[in-house]
CSV table of C-alpha atoms in Angstrom, one decimal:
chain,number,residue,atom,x,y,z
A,1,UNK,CA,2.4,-31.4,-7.6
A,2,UNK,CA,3.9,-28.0,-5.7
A,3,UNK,CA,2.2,-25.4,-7.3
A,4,UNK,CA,3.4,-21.8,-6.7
A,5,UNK,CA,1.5,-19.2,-8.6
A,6,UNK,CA,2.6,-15.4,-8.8
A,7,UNK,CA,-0.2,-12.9,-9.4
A,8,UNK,CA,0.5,-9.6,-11.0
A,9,UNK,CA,-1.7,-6.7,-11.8
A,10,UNK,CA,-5.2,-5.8,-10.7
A,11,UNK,CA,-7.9,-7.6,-8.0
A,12,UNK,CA,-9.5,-9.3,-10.5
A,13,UNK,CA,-6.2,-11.5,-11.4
A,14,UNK,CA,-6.1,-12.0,-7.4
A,15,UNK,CA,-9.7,-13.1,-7.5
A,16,UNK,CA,-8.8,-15.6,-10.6
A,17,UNK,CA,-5.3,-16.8,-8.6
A,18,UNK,CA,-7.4,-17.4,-5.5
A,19,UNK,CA,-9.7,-19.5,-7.5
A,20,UNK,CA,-6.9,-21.7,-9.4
A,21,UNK,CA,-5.7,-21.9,-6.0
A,22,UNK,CA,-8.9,-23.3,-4.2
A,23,UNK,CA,-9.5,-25.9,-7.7
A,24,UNK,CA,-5.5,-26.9,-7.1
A,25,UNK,CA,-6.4,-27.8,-3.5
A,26,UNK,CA,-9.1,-29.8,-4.9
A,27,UNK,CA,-7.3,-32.0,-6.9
A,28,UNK,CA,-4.9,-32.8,-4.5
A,29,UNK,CA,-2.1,-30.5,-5.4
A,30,UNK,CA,0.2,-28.4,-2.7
A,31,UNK,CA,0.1,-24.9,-3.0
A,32,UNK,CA,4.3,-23.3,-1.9
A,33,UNK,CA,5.6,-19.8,-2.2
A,34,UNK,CA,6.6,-18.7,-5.3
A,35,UNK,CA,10.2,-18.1,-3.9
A,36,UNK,CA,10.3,-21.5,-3.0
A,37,UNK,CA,10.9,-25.1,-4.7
A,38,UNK,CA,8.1,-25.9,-7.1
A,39,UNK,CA,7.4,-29.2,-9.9
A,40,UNK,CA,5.2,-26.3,-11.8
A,41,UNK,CA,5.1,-22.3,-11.5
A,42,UNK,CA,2.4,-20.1,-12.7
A,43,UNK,CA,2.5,-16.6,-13.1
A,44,UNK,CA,-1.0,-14.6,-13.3
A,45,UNK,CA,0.2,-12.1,-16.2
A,46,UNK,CA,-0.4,-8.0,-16.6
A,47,UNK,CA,-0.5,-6.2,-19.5
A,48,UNK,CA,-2.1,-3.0,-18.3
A,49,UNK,CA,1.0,-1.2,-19.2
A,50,UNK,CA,4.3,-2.2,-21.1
A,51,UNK,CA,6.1,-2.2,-17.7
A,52,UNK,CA,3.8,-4.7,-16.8
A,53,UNK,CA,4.7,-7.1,-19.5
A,54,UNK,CA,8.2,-6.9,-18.5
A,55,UNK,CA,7.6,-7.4,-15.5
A,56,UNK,CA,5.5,-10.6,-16.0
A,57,UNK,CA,8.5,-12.1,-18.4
A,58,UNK,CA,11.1,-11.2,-15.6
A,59,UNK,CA,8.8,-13.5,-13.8
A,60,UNK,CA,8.7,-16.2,-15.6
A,61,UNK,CA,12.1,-16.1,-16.4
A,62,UNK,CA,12.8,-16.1,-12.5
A,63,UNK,CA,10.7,-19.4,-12.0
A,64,UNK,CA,12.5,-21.2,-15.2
A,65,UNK,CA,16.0,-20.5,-13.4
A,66,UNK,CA,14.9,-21.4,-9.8
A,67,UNK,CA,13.5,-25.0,-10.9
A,68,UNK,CA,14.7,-25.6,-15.1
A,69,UNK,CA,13.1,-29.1,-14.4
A,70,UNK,CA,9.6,-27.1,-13.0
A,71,UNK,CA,6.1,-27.3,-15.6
A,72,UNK,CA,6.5,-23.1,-16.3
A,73,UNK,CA,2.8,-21.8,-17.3
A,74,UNK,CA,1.5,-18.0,-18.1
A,75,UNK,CA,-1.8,-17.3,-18.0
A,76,UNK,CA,-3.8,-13.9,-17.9
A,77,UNK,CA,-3.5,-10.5,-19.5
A,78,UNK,CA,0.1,-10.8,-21.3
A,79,UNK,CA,-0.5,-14.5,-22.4
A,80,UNK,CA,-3.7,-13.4,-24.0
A,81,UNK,CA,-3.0,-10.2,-26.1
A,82,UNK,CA,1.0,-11.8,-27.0
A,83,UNK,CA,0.8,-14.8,-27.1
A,84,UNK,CA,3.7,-14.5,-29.8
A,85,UNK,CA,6.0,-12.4,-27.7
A,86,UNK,CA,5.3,-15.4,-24.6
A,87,UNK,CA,6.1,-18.5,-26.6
A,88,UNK,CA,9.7,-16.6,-27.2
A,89,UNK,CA,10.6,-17.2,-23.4
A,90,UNK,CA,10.0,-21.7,-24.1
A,91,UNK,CA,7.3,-21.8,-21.9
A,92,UNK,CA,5.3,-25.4,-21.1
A,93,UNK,CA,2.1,-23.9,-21.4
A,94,UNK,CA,0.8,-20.7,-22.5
A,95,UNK,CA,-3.4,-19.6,-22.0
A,96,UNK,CA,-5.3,-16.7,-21.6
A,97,UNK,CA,-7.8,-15.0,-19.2
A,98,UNK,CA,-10.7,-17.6,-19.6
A,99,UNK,CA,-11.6,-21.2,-18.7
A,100,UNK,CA,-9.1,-21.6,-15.5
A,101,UNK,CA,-10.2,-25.4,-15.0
A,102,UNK,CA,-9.1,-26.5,-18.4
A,103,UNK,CA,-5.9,-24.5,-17.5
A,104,UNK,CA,-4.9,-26.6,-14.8
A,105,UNK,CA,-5.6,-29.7,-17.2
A,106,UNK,CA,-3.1,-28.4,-19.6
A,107,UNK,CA,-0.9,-27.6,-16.2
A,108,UNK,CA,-0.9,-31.3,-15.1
A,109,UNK,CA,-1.0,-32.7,-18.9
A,110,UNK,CA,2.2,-30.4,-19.6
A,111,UNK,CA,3.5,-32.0,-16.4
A,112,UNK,CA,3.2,-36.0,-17.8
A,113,UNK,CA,4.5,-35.1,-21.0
A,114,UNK,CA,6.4,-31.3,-21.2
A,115,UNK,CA,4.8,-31.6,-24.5
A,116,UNK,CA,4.2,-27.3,-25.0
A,117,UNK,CA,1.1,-26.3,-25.0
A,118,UNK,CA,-0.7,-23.1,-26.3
A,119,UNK,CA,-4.2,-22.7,-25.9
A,120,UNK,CA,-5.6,-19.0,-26.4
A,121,UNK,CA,-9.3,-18.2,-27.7
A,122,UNK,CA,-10.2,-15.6,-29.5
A,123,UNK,CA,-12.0,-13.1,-26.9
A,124,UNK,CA,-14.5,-11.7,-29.0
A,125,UNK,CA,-15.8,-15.5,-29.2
A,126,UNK,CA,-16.7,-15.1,-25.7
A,127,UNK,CA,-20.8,-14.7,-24.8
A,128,UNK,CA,-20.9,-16.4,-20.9
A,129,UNK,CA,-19.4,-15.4,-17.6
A,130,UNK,CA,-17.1,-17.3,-16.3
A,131,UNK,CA,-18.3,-18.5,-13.0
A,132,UNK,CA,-15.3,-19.4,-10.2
A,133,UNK,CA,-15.8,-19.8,-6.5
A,134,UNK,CA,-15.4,-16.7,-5.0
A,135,UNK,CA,-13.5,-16.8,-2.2
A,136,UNK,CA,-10.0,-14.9,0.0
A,137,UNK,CA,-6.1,-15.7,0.2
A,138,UNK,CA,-5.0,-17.6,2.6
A,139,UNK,CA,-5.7,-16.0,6.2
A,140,UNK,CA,-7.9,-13.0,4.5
A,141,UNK,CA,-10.7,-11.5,6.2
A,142,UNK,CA,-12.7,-10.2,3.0
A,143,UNK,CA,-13.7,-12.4,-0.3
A,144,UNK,CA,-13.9,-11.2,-3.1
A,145,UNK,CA,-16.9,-11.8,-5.5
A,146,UNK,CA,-15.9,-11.3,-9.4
A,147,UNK,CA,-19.1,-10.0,-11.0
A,148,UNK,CA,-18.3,-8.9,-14.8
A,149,UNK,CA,-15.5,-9.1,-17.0
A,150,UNK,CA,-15.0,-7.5,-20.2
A,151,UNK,CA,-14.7,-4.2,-21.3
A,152,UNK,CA,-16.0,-2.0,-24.4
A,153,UNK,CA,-15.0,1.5,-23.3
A,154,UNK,CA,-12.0,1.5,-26.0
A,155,UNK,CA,-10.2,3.8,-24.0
A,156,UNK,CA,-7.1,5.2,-26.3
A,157,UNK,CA,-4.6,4.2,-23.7
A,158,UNK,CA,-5.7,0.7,-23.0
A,159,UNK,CA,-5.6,-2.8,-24.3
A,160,UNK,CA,-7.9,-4.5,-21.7
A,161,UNK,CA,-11.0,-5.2,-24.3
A,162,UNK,CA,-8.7,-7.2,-26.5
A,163,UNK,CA,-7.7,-9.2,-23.4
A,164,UNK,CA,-11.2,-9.8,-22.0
A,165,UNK,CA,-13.5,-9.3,-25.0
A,166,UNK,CA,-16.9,-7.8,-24.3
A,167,UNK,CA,-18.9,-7.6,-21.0
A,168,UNK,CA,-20.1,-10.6,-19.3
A,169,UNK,CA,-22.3,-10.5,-16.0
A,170,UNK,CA,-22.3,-12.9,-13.1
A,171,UNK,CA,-26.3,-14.3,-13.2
A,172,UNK,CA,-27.8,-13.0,-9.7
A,173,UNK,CA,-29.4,-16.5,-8.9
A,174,UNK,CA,-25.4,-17.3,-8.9
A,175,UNK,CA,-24.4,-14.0,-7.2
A,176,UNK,CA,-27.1,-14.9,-4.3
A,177,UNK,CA,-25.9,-18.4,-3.9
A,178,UNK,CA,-21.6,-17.3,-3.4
A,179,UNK,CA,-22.4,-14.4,-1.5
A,180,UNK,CA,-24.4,-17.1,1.1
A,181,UNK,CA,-21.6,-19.2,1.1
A,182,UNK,CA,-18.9,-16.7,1.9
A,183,UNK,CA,-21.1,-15.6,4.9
A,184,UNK,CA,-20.9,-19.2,6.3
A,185,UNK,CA,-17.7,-19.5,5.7
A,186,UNK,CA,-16.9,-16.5,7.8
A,187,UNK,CA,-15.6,-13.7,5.9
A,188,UNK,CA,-16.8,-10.1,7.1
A,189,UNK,CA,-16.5,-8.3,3.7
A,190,UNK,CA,-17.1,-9.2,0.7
A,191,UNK,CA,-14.9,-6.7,-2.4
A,192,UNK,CA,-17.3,-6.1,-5.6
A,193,UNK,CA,-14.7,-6.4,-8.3
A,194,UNK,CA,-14.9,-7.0,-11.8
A,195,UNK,CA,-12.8,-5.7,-15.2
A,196,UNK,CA,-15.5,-3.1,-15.2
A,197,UNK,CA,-18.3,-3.3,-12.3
A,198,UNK,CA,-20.3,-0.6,-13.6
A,199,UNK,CA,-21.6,-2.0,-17.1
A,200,UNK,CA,-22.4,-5.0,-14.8
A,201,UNK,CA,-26.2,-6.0,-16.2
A,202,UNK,CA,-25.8,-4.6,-19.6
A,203,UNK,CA,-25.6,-7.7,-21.1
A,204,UNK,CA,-28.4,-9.4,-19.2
A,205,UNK,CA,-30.7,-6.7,-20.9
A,206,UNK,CA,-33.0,-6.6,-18.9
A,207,UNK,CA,-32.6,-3.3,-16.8
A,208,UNK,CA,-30.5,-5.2,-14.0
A,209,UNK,CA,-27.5,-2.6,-13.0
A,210,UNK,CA,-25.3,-2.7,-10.2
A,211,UNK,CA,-27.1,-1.1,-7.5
A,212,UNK,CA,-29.9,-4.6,-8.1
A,213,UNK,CA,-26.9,-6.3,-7.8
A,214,UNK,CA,-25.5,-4.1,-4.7
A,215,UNK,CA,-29.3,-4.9,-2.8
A,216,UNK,CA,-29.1,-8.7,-3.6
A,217,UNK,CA,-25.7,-8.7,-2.0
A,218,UNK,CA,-26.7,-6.5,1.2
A,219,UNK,CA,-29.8,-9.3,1.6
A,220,UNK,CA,-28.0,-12.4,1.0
A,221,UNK,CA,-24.8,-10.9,3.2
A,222,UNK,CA,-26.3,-10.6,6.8
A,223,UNK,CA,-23.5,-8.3,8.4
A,224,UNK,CA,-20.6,-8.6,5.4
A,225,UNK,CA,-19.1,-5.4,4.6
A,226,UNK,CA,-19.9,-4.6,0.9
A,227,UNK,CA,-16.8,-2.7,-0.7
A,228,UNK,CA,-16.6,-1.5,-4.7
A,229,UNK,CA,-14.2,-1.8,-6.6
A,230,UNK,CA,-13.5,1.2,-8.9
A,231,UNK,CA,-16.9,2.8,-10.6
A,232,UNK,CA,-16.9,4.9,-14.0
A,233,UNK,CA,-18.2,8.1,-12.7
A,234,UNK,CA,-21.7,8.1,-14.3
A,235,UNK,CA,-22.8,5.2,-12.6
A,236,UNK,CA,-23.1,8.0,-9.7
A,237,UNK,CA,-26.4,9.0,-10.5
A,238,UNK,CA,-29.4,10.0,-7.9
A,239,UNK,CA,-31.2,6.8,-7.3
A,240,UNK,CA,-27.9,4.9,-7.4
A,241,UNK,CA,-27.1,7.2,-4.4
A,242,UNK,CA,-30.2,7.0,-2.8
A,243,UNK,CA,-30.7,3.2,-3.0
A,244,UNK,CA,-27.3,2.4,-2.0
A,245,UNK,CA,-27.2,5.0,1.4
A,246,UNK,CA,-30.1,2.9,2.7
A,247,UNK,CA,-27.3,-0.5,2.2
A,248,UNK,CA,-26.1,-0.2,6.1
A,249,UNK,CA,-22.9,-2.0,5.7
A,250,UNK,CA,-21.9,-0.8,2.3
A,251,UNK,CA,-18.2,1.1,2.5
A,252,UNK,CA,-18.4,5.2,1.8
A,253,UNK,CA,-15.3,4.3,-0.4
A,254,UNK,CA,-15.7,4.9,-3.4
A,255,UNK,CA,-13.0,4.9,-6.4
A,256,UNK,CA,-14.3,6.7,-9.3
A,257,UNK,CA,-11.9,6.3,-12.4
A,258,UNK,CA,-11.0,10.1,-13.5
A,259,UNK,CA,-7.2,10.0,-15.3
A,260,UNK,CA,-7.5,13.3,-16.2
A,261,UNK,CA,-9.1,16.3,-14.9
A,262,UNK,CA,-8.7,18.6,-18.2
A,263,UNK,CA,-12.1,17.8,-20.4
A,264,UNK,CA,-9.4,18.5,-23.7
A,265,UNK,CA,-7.3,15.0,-22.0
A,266,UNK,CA,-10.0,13.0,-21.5
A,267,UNK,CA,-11.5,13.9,-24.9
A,268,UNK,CA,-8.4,12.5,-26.5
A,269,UNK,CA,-8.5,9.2,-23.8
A,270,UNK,CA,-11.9,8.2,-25.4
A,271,UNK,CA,-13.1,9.1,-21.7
A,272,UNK,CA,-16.9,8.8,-21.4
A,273,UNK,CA,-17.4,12.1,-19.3
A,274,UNK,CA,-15.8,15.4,-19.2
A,275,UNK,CA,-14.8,17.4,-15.5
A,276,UNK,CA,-18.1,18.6,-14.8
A,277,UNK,CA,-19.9,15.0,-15.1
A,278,UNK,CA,-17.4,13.6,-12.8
A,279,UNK,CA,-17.7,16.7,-10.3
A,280,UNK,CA,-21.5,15.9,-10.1
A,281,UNK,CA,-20.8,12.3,-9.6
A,282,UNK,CA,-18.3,13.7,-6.4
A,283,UNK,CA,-21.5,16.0,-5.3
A,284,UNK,CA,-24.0,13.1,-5.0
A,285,UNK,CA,-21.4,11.1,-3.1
A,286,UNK,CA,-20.9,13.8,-0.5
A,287,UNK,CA,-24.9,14.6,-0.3
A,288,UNK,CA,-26.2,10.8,0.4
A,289,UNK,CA,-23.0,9.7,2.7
A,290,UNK,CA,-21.3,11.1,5.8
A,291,UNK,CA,-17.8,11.9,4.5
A,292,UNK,CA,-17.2,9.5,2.2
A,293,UNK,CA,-13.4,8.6,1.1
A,294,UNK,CA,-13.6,9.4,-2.4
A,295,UNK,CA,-10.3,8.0,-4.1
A,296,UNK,CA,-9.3,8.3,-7.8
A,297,UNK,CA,-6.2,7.5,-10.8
A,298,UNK,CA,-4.3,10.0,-12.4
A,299,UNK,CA,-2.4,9.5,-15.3
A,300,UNK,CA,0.6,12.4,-16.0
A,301,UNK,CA,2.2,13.5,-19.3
A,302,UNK,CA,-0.5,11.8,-21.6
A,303,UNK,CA,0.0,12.4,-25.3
A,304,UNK,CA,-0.6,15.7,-25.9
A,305,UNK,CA,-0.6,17.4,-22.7
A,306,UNK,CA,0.7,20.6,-22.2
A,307,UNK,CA,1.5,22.8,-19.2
A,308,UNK,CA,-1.6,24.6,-19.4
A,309,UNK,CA,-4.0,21.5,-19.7
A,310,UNK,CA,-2.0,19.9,-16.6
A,311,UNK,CA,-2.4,23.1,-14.8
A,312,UNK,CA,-6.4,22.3,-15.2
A,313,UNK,CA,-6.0,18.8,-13.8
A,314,UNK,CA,-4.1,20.7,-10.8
A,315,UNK,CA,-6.8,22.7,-10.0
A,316,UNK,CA,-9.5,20.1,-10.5
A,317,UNK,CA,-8.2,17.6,-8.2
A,318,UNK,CA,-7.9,20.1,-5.8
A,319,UNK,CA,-11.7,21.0,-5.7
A,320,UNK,CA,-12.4,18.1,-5.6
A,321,UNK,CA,-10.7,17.3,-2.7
A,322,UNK,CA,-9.8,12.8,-3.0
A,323,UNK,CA,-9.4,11.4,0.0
A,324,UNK,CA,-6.3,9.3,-2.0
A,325,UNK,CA,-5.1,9.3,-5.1
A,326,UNK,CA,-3.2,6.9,-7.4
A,327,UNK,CA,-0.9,9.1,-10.0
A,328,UNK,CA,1.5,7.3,-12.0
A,329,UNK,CA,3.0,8.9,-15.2
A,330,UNK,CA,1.8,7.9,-18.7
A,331,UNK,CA,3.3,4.7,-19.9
A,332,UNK,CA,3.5,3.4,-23.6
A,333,UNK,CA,1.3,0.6,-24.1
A,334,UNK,CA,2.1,-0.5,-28.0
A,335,UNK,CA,-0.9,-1.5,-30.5
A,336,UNK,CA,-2.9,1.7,-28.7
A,337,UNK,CA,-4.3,4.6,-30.2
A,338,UNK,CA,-2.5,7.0,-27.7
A,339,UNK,CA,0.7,5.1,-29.0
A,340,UNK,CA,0.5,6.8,-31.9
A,341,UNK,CA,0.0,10.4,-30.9
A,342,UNK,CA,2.7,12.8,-29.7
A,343,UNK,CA,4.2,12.0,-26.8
A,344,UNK,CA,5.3,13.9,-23.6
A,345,UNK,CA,8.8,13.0,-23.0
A,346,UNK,CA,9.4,10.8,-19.8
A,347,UNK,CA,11.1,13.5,-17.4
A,348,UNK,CA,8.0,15.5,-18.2
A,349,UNK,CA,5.6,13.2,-17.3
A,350,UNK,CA,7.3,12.1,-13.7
A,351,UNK,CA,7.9,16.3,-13.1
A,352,UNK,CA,4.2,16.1,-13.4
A,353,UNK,CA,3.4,12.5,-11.6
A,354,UNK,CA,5.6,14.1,-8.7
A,355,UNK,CA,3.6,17.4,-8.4
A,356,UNK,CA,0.1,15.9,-9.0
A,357,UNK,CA,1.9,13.7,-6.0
A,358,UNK,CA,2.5,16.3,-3.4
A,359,UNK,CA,-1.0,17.6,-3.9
A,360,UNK,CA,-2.1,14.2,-3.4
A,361,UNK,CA,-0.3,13.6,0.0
A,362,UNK,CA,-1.9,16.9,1.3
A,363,UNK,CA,-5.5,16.0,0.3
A,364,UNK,CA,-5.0,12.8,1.9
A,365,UNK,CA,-3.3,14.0,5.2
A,366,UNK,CA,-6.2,16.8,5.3
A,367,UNK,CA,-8.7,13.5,5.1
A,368,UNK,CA,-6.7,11.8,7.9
A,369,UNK,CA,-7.0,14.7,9.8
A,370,UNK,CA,-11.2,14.8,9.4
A,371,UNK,CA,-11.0,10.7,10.6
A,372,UNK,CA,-9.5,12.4,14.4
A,373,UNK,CA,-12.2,12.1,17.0
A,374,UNK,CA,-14.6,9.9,15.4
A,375,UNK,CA,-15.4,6.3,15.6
A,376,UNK,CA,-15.4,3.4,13.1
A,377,UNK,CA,-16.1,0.1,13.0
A,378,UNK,CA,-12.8,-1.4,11.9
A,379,UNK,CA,-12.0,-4.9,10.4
A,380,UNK,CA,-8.9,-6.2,11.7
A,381,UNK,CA,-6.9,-8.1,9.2
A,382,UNK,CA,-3.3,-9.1,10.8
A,383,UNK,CA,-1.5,-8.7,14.2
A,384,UNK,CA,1.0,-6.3,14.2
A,385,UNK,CA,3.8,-6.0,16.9
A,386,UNK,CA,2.0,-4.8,20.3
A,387,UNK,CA,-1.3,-4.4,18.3
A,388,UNK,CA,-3.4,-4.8,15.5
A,389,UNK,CA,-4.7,-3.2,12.2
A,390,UNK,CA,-7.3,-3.1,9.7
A,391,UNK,CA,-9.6,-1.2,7.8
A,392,UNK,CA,-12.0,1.4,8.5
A,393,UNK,CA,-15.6,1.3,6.0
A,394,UNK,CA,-13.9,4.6,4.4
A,395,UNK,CA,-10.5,2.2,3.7
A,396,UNK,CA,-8.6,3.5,5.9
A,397,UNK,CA,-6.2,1.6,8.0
A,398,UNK,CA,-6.5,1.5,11.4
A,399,UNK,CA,-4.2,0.5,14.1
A,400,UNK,CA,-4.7,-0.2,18.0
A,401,UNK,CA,-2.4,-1.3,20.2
A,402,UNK,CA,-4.2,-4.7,21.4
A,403,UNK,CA,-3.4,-8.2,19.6
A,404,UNK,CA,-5.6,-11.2,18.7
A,405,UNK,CA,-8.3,-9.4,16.6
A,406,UNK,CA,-8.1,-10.8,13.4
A,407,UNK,CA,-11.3,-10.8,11.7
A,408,UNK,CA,-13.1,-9.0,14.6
A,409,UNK,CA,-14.9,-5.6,13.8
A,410,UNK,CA,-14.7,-3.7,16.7
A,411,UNK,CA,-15.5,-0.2,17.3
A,412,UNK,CA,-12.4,2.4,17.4
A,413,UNK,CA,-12.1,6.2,18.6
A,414,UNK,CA,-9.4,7.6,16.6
A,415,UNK,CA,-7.0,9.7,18.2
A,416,UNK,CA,-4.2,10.4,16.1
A,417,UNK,CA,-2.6,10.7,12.8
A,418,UNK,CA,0.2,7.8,12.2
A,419,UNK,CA,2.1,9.0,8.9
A,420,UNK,CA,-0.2,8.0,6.6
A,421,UNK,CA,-2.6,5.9,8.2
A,422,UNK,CA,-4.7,6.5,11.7
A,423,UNK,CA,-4.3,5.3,15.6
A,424,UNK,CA,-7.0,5.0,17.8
A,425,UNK,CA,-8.8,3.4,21.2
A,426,UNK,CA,-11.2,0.6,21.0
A,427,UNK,CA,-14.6,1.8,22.4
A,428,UNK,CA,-16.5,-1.1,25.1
């Protein structure tokens, strides 16, 4: 068949779509655009927000117009925590966020027959990881290696445990033997990501944590750039900082999910630490790494919030000094706790998002700024007119004007500031 398959949401549904796209391979299938012609579509559902689920049935909708004779599947986030709401759009098959080799059974089953098919566990049932090839997209430069899923945190605003149950770790024998094969197969980086990296090893108990993990990686990984996904902020402790400055190609980027920076906001988010926690975890970053890129969420206008509150989050973010932020205004995700308190009405929250912005943009532009005159190695991902670009270990892009480096790191003097990313010379 011609599969196409469109991913939505976080990097761990683009790790899952990359490995439903190397088992399609497998089996002989074609892989197409998803704007193009297919016999089946796929979409890789969302439900992080309500927006999100929208936007996966505006999807799916879109692939059952382009091609009404096409095998329509949804899998992920959405098709997992409503189902219900998904079989309303007459879908061929319908599965969750686990077991993607018995998906594509249903996908070439529902194919023979257009029998419909819905086949979605019960994620509490769960008790082993999941292992998939790790792996790129097509004509990527780093791999990413899945390493947990599942998530206990119960955050007020989210819906994420009832989609992926509780926390499951990749075994290290396992981690060991992808990360090998990723080397040989040429990728330069490797990107830690999982639904939540930092309980990794919690389940094995046995004391293994992320930073074991983390030095398994660095020794099975030769010269691979190591790069985190987002961290909970208490997984910054002192030996985590210590062990992991001594990793020589581990990225000084490190996300650490905040939301909030009022201790009231976070209380009420079912947030694990309050302001000063996080500012410690910020502190440790800065004393074990040369000028690491520090980069967080924000979430505006949660339930509750009032000027003065938000004026705290102002200020914090502002000591703290992110090298980029992520603000998006608080969005309604139904069957949540926060669902139920008072909410900020919508203008409110985007006033907010839009300030919290500006600050954002300056604190980011002052980071830039920092990045003039030094040197980085730089990954180069994709030829751009007259030049190339790519990433720098503190994540940010890069762009000379010499073409054919793909997946070359090559060391750059950075002379300028190019809106919101940086220029520079390669160094012989």
């Amino acid at each position: 068949m011609k599969v196409a398959i469109c991913t939505l949401g976080c990097k761990v549904n683009q790790y899952e779509t990359q490995a439903l796209e190397q088992e399609l391979l497998h089996r002989g299938h074609t892989l197409v655009d998803f704007e193009e012609t297919a016999d089946a579509y796929v979409v890789n559902t969302c439900s992080v927000t309500a927006v999100s689920d929208k936007k996966s049935r505006q999807m799916l909708r879109q692939a059952q117009r382009r091609n009404p004779s096409a095998v329509i599947a949804a899998c992920g986030c959405y098709a997992q925590t409503h189902p219900e709401d998904v079989k309303k759009l007459g879908l061929d098959v319908i599965a969750g966020t686990n077991d993607r080799a018995k998906f594509i059974d249903l996908l070439e089953r529902a194919a023979q027959d257009k029998t419909p098919i819905v086949d979605v566990d019960d994620v509490w049932e769960r008790r082993d990881f999941e292992v998939l090839p790790a792996g790129g997209m097509v004509n990527r430069t780093r791999a990413m290696l899945k390493v947990e899923d599942g998530c206990v945190n119960f955050c007020t605003y989210c819906l994420i445990p009832y989609a992926r149950g509780r926390v499951r770790s990749l075994p290290m024998d396992e981690a060991a033997k992808q990360v090998k094969a990723l080397r040989e197969e040429g990728y330069r980086e490797i990107v830690v990501t999982g639904i939540e990296i930092s309980s990794y090893g919690s389940d094995f108990k046995d004391g293994a944590s992320l930073i074991d993990l983390l030095e398994l990686i660095a020794r099975e990984g030769g010269d691979m750039r190591i790069r985190l996904g987002s961290l909970e902020p208490r997984t910054i402790t002192e030996e985590f900082c210590k062990r992991a400055s001594k990793l020589p190609y581990l990225c000084p980027h490190f996300h650490l999910s905040m939301q909030s920076g009022c201790d009231a906001t976070l209380k009420r988010m079912n947030r694990k630490y309050d302001t000063a926690r996080y500012m410690e975890s910020c502190d440790l970053l800065r004393q074990y790494f040369d000028d690491p890129a520090i980069t967080t969420d924000l979430i505006t206008g949660f339930p509750e919030e009032t000027e003065e509150e938000f004026a705290q989050t102002l200020d914090f973010i502002a000591r703290v000094g992110f090298a980029d932020m992520h603000v998006f205004p608080y969005s309604i995700r139904p069957g949540t706790k926060a669902a139920e308190m008072r909410q900020i009405d919508m203008p409110v929250r985007e006033e907010r998002a839009a300030r919290a912005s500006a600050v954002a943009k300056t604190m980011h532009e002052a980071y830039l700024a920092c990045c003039v005159g030094k040197t980085f190695p730089v990954l180069f991902e994709r030829d751009r007119k007259g030049g190339s670009a790519g990433h720098a270990p503190n994540y940010m892009e890069v762009s000379v004007a010499q073409e054919g480096l793909h997946n070359q790191v090559k060391n750059v003097k950075i002379t300028a500031v190019d809106g919101g990313s940086l220029r520079g010379e390669l160094e012989e």
